[in-house]
Amino acid sequence: MNLDIFENYAELSDKASDRMIRQLIDNPFSLFCLATGDTPRLTYEMFVDKVKTRGIDSSGMFLIGLDEWIGVRPQTSGACCRYLRECIIGPLSLDDSRVLLFDGVAVSELNECSKMNALIEEKGGIDFTVAGIGMNGHIGFNEPGTSPNAVAHVTVLDELTRRVGQKYFSDMVRLMTGITVGLKQVMESRQLIVMANGERKAPVIKRMLGEKINERFPASLIRNHPTAMLMIDREAARLLENGVV
Ligand code: PGA
């Protein structure tokens, strides 16, 4: 894993979107696995903008959603699938046949996992993952304690994830379980960028880089990824000295 520290959120998002663009140009049929949340919002906006203004063909890319809240309807603001539809799938007019998103209200959650696992396997693994980091160190909904061998699975959400997750919803929702692409699939992703911005993520970054690599803090596992980029802004790097803990 490499670490890059940027002046601010705009610069971080600009550079992260450049990496997505590079991936798309190098392999127009790339399988992208994309997180939602506040962190990558501007990256996706810039990505879409660059695709359009540079006339890049995005019709071959395949998009999967990293995770979803179980019990949340797709139309609800705060649903991860709605976010990806509004930020990327809609603006790029990606065909439904090139998208797989978890359905948080599917009859069978296990079937949702199976479909995702089968697709990732069929495509020979994920080409490019964009992830944020939760306040508890989660990657997607791979909560503390998740096995590094996990593939797509349903998980009971950590108390902190439930509490912090309310920020995405205009009304109070009951967040209990989630569904996520597994750590193993994220770690096997050929390219992986993990982003964090803002002061509130500073203690998370300090732990991610400072603690022994361990399952209790899933983000720490990213340090073992050969090509991962940890991209953060100055505020998130506030507790590091010269880029190290
Ligand atoms: P955030 O969420 O981007 O809204 O901070 C990150 C995460 O929980 O993975």
Short mmCIF file of C-alpha atoms and ligand atoms in Angstrom, two decimals:
data_model
loop_
_atom_site.label_atom_id
_atom_site.label_comp_id
_atom_site.label_asym_id
_atom_site.label_seq_id
_atom_site.Cartn_x
_atom_site.Cartn_y
_atom_site.Cartn_z
CA MET A 1 0.00 0.00 0.00
CA ASN A 2 1.10 3.53 -0.77
CA LEU A 3 0.02 6.68 1.01
CA ASP A 4 -0.71 9.98 -0.73
CA ILE A 5 -1.63 13.10 1.21
CA PHE A 6 -3.41 15.92 -0.62
CA GLU A 7 -3.91 19.54 0.29
CA ASN A 8 -7.68 19.34 0.48
CA TYR A 9 -10.79 17.35 -0.42
CA ALA A 10 -11.01 18.84 -3.93
CA GLU A 11 -7.47 17.85 -4.80
CA LEU A 12 -7.95 14.38 -3.32
CA SER A 13 -11.13 13.90 -5.36
CA ASP A 14 -9.50 15.19 -8.52
CA LYS A 15 -6.60 12.74 -8.23
CA ALA A 16 -8.86 9.83 -7.29
CA SER A 17 -11.09 10.51 -10.30
CA ASP A 18 -7.98 10.65 -12.51
CA ARG A 19 -7.14 7.13 -11.36
CA MET A 20 -10.61 5.93 -12.25
CA ILE A 21 -10.27 7.56 -15.67
CA ARG A 22 -6.86 5.93 -16.22
CA GLN A 23 -8.38 2.55 -15.34
CA LEU A 24 -11.25 3.05 -17.77
CA ILE A 25 -8.91 4.09 -20.59
CA ASP A 26 -6.50 1.20 -19.94
CA ASN A 27 -9.34 -1.32 -19.76
CA PRO A 28 -12.71 -0.05 -21.03
CA PHE A 29 -14.32 -3.29 -19.78
CA SER A 30 -13.11 -2.91 -16.21
CA LEU A 31 -15.16 -4.19 -13.30
CA PHE A 32 -15.46 -1.30 -10.84
CA CYS A 33 -16.59 -1.93 -7.27
CA LEU A 34 -17.73 1.37 -5.80
CA ALA A 35 -18.40 2.51 -2.26
CA THR A 36 -20.95 5.13 -1.39
CA GLY A 37 -20.85 7.56 1.55
CA ASP A 38 -19.77 11.17 1.77
CA THR A 39 -16.10 10.60 0.94
CA PRO A 40 -16.24 9.56 -2.75
CA ARG A 41 -19.10 11.84 -3.78
CA LEU A 42 -16.93 14.52 -5.39
CA THR A 43 -14.63 11.89 -6.93
CA TYR A 44 -17.61 10.39 -8.77
CA GLU A 45 -18.85 13.81 -9.83
CA MET A 46 -15.42 14.62 -11.27
CA PHE A 47 -15.16 11.17 -12.87
CA VAL A 48 -18.47 11.61 -14.69
CA ASP A 49 -17.49 15.12 -15.73
CA LYS A 50 -14.15 13.93 -17.16
CA VAL A 51 -15.75 11.01 -18.98
CA LYS A 52 -18.18 13.41 -20.63
CA THR A 53 -15.89 16.32 -21.42
CA ARG A 54 -13.16 14.04 -22.78
CA GLY A 55 -15.60 11.94 -24.74
CA ILE A 56 -14.45 8.69 -23.13
CA ASP A 57 -16.56 5.63 -23.90
CA SER A 58 -17.84 4.26 -20.59
CA SER A 59 -20.39 1.86 -22.06
CA GLY A 60 -18.11 -1.16 -21.56
CA MET A 61 -17.45 -0.67 -17.87
CA PHE A 62 -19.18 -2.89 -15.34
CA LEU A 63 -20.23 -1.46 -11.98
CA ILE A 64 -21.00 -3.26 -8.73
CA GLY A 65 -21.98 -1.62 -5.47
CA LEU A 66 -19.73 -2.35 -2.53
CA ASP A 67 -22.51 -2.61 0.03
CA GLU A 68 -26.11 -1.92 1.00
CA TRP A 69 -28.32 -1.45 4.04
CA ILE A 70 -30.69 -4.35 4.53
CA GLY A 71 -34.32 -3.32 4.88
CA VAL A 72 -33.86 -0.03 3.06
CA ARG A 73 -35.89 0.32 -0.13
CA PRO A 74 -33.98 1.26 -3.29
CA GLN A 75 -35.90 4.54 -3.70
CA THR A 76 -35.09 5.75 -0.18
CA SER A 77 -32.59 8.58 0.01
CA GLY A 78 -29.70 6.98 1.85
CA ALA A 79 -29.92 3.68 -0.03
CA CYS A 80 -26.52 2.92 -1.52
CA CYS A 81 -28.06 1.81 -4.81
CA ARG A 82 -29.91 5.10 -5.18
CA TYR A 83 -26.68 7.01 -4.56
CA LEU A 84 -24.84 5.06 -7.29
CA ARG A 85 -27.72 5.47 -9.70
CA GLU A 86 -27.83 9.22 -9.12
CA CYS A 87 -24.07 9.81 -9.08
CA ILE A 88 -22.78 7.50 -11.80
CA ILE A 89 -25.16 5.04 -13.43
CA GLY A 90 -27.73 7.66 -14.47
CA PRO A 91 -25.30 10.41 -15.56
CA LEU A 92 -23.27 7.92 -17.64
CA SER A 93 -26.40 6.12 -18.89
CA LEU A 94 -24.86 2.76 -18.00
CA ASP A 95 -26.97 -0.09 -19.21
CA ASP A 96 -28.66 -2.22 -16.54
CA SER A 97 -26.92 -5.25 -17.98
CA ARG A 98 -23.61 -3.73 -16.86
CA VAL A 99 -24.60 -3.04 -13.28
CA LEU A 100 -25.11 -5.23 -10.23
CA LEU A 101 -26.29 -3.64 -7.00
CA PHE A 102 -27.38 -5.43 -3.86
CA ASP A 103 -31.11 -5.22 -3.27
CA GLY A 104 -31.61 -4.37 0.38
CA VAL A 105 -35.19 -5.62 0.37
CA ALA A 106 -34.70 -8.77 -1.70
CA VAL A 107 -36.65 -11.84 -0.60
CA SER A 108 -33.43 -13.78 -0.26
CA GLU A 109 -30.34 -11.98 0.99
CA LEU A 110 -28.33 -15.13 0.40
CA ASN A 111 -29.32 -15.04 -3.22
CA GLU A 112 -28.05 -11.46 -3.42
CA CYS A 113 -24.69 -12.68 -2.09
CA SER A 114 -24.60 -15.62 -4.50
CA LYS A 115 -25.30 -13.39 -7.49
CA MET A 116 -22.51 -11.02 -6.46
CA ASN A 117 -20.03 -13.82 -5.80
CA ALA A 118 -20.85 -15.48 -9.12
CA LEU A 119 -20.41 -12.25 -11.03
CA ILE A 120 -17.07 -11.38 -9.44
CA GLU A 121 -15.85 -14.87 -10.16
CA GLU A 122 -17.11 -14.86 -13.73
CA LYS A 123 -15.28 -11.57 -14.36
CA GLY A 124 -12.08 -12.96 -12.91
CA GLY A 125 -12.11 -10.62 -9.91
CA ILE A 126 -12.59 -6.90 -9.42
CA ASP A 127 -10.37 -4.59 -11.45
CA PHE A 128 -10.78 -1.40 -9.46
CA THR A 129 -12.29 -0.77 -6.03
CA VAL A 130 -13.04 2.59 -4.48
CA ALA A 131 -13.59 2.39 -0.72
CA GLY A 132 -13.95 4.75 2.19
CA ILE A 133 -13.16 3.91 5.80
CA GLY A 134 -15.76 3.78 8.54
CA MET A 135 -15.21 5.34 11.94
CA ASN A 136 -14.74 1.80 13.27
CA GLY A 137 -12.28 0.87 10.51
CA HIS A 138 -14.79 -0.98 8.38
CA ILE A 139 -14.32 -1.35 4.62
CA GLY A 140 -17.71 -1.63 3.00
CA PHE A 141 -19.74 -3.44 5.64
CA ASN A 142 -16.81 -5.65 6.56
CA GLU A 143 -17.15 -4.80 10.21
CA PRO A 144 -14.48 -5.31 12.89
CA GLY A 145 -13.79 -9.02 13.30
CA THR A 146 -14.70 -9.98 9.72
CA SER A 147 -12.58 -12.78 8.35
CA PRO A 148 -10.10 -11.73 5.65
CA ASN A 149 -11.43 -14.73 3.71
CA ALA A 150 -14.97 -13.38 3.57
CA VAL A 151 -16.74 -13.13 0.22
CA ALA A 152 -20.08 -11.33 -0.20
CA HIS A 153 -22.09 -11.76 2.97
CA VAL A 154 -24.76 -10.41 5.28
CA THR A 155 -23.55 -8.87 8.50
CA VAL A 156 -24.89 -7.50 11.74
CA LEU A 157 -23.88 -3.86 11.80
CA ASP A 158 -21.67 -2.52 14.50
CA GLU A 159 -23.31 -0.08 16.91
CA LEU A 160 -21.12 2.77 15.58
CA THR A 161 -22.04 1.99 11.95
CA ARG A 162 -25.74 2.11 12.84
CA ARG A 163 -25.37 5.42 14.59
CA VAL A 164 -23.12 7.11 12.00
CA GLY A 165 -25.25 5.66 9.16
CA GLN A 166 -28.24 7.79 10.17
CA LYS A 167 -26.49 10.78 8.57
CA TYR A 168 -27.40 9.49 5.11
CA PHE A 169 -31.14 9.39 5.82
CA SER A 170 -33.56 12.28 6.09
CA ASP A 171 -35.83 10.27 8.44
CA MET A 172 -34.86 7.94 11.26
CA VAL A 173 -34.36 4.41 9.95
CA ARG A 174 -33.73 1.16 11.71
CA LEU A 175 -30.30 0.02 10.57
CA MET A 176 -29.49 -3.44 11.84
CA THR A 177 -27.86 -5.49 9.12
CA GLY A 178 -26.00 -4.88 5.91
CA ILE A 179 -24.79 -6.76 2.87
CA THR A 180 -21.35 -6.33 1.45
CA VAL A 181 -18.71 -7.49 -0.98
CA GLY A 182 -16.22 -9.42 1.17
CA LEU A 183 -12.76 -8.45 2.34
CA LYS A 184 -11.22 -11.23 0.28
CA GLN A 185 -12.72 -9.82 -2.92
CA VAL A 186 -11.67 -6.29 -2.00
CA MET A 187 -8.13 -7.44 -1.19
CA GLU A 188 -7.96 -9.34 -4.48
CA SER A 189 -9.03 -6.27 -6.42
CA ARG A 190 -6.24 -5.47 -8.87
CA GLN A 191 -6.38 -1.77 -8.07
CA LEU A 192 -7.76 -0.39 -4.84
CA ILE A 193 -8.08 3.16 -3.65
CA VAL A 194 -9.12 3.89 -0.12
CA MET A 195 -10.01 7.47 0.66
CA ALA A 196 -10.53 9.54 3.77
CA ASN A 197 -10.96 13.24 4.30
CA GLY A 198 -11.61 15.63 7.13
CA GLU A 199 -10.49 15.93 10.69
CA ARG A 200 -12.94 13.37 12.06
CA LYS A 201 -11.11 10.65 10.09
CA ALA A 202 -7.70 11.58 11.58
CA PRO A 203 -7.92 9.10 14.50
CA VAL A 204 -9.11 6.41 12.07
CA ILE A 205 -6.10 6.94 9.82
CA LYS A 206 -3.79 6.94 12.79
CA ARG A 207 -5.18 3.57 13.86
CA MET A 208 -5.15 2.16 10.33
CA LEU A 209 -1.46 2.91 9.95
CA GLY A 210 -0.33 2.64 13.54
CA GLU A 211 -1.90 -0.56 14.83
CA LYS A 212 -0.71 -4.03 14.15
CA ILE A 213 -2.47 -5.37 11.04
CA ASN A 214 -5.50 -7.13 12.51
CA GLU A 215 -9.09 -8.12 11.83
CA ARG A 216 -10.40 -5.99 14.67
CA PHE A 217 -9.61 -2.98 12.48
CA PRO A 218 -10.31 -4.15 8.91
CA ALA A 219 -8.78 -1.06 7.25
CA SER A 220 -5.39 -2.12 8.63
CA LEU A 221 -5.50 -5.17 6.33
CA ILE A 222 -5.29 -2.85 3.33
CA ARG A 223 -1.63 -2.28 4.22
CA ASN A 224 -0.98 -5.78 2.87
CA HIS A 225 -2.39 -4.95 -0.55
CA PRO A 226 0.44 -4.70 -3.09
CA THR A 227 -0.93 -1.83 -5.18
CA ALA A 228 -3.50 -0.13 -2.92
CA MET A 229 -3.41 3.65 -2.60
CA LEU A 230 -4.50 5.29 0.61
CA MET A 231 -5.51 8.78 -0.51
CA ILE A 232 -6.23 11.27 2.24
CA ASP A 233 -6.32 15.01 2.74
CA ARG A 234 -4.25 17.06 5.18
CA GLU A 235 -6.98 17.09 7.80
CA ALA A 236 -7.26 13.31 7.86
CA ALA A 237 -3.45 13.14 8.06
CA ARG A 238 -3.37 15.54 11.01
CA LEU A 239 -2.27 12.92 13.56
CA LEU A 240 0.53 11.53 11.39
CA GLU A 241 4.04 12.91 11.50
CA ASN A 242 5.75 13.18 8.08
CA GLY A 243 3.20 10.78 6.63
CA VAL A 244 3.85 8.11 9.27
CA VAL A 245 2.44 7.47 12.70
P1 PGA B 1 -18.23 8.27 4.79
O1 PGA B 1 -18.39 6.73 5.13
O2 PGA B 1 -17.57 8.35 3.45
O3 PGA B 1 -19.62 8.83 4.76
O4 PGA B 1 -17.37 8.87 5.87
C1 PGA B 1 -17.28 5.90 5.06
C2 PGA B 1 -17.63 4.48 5.40
O5 PGA B 1 -18.41 4.25 6.33
O6 PGA B 1 -17.10 3.57 4.75
#
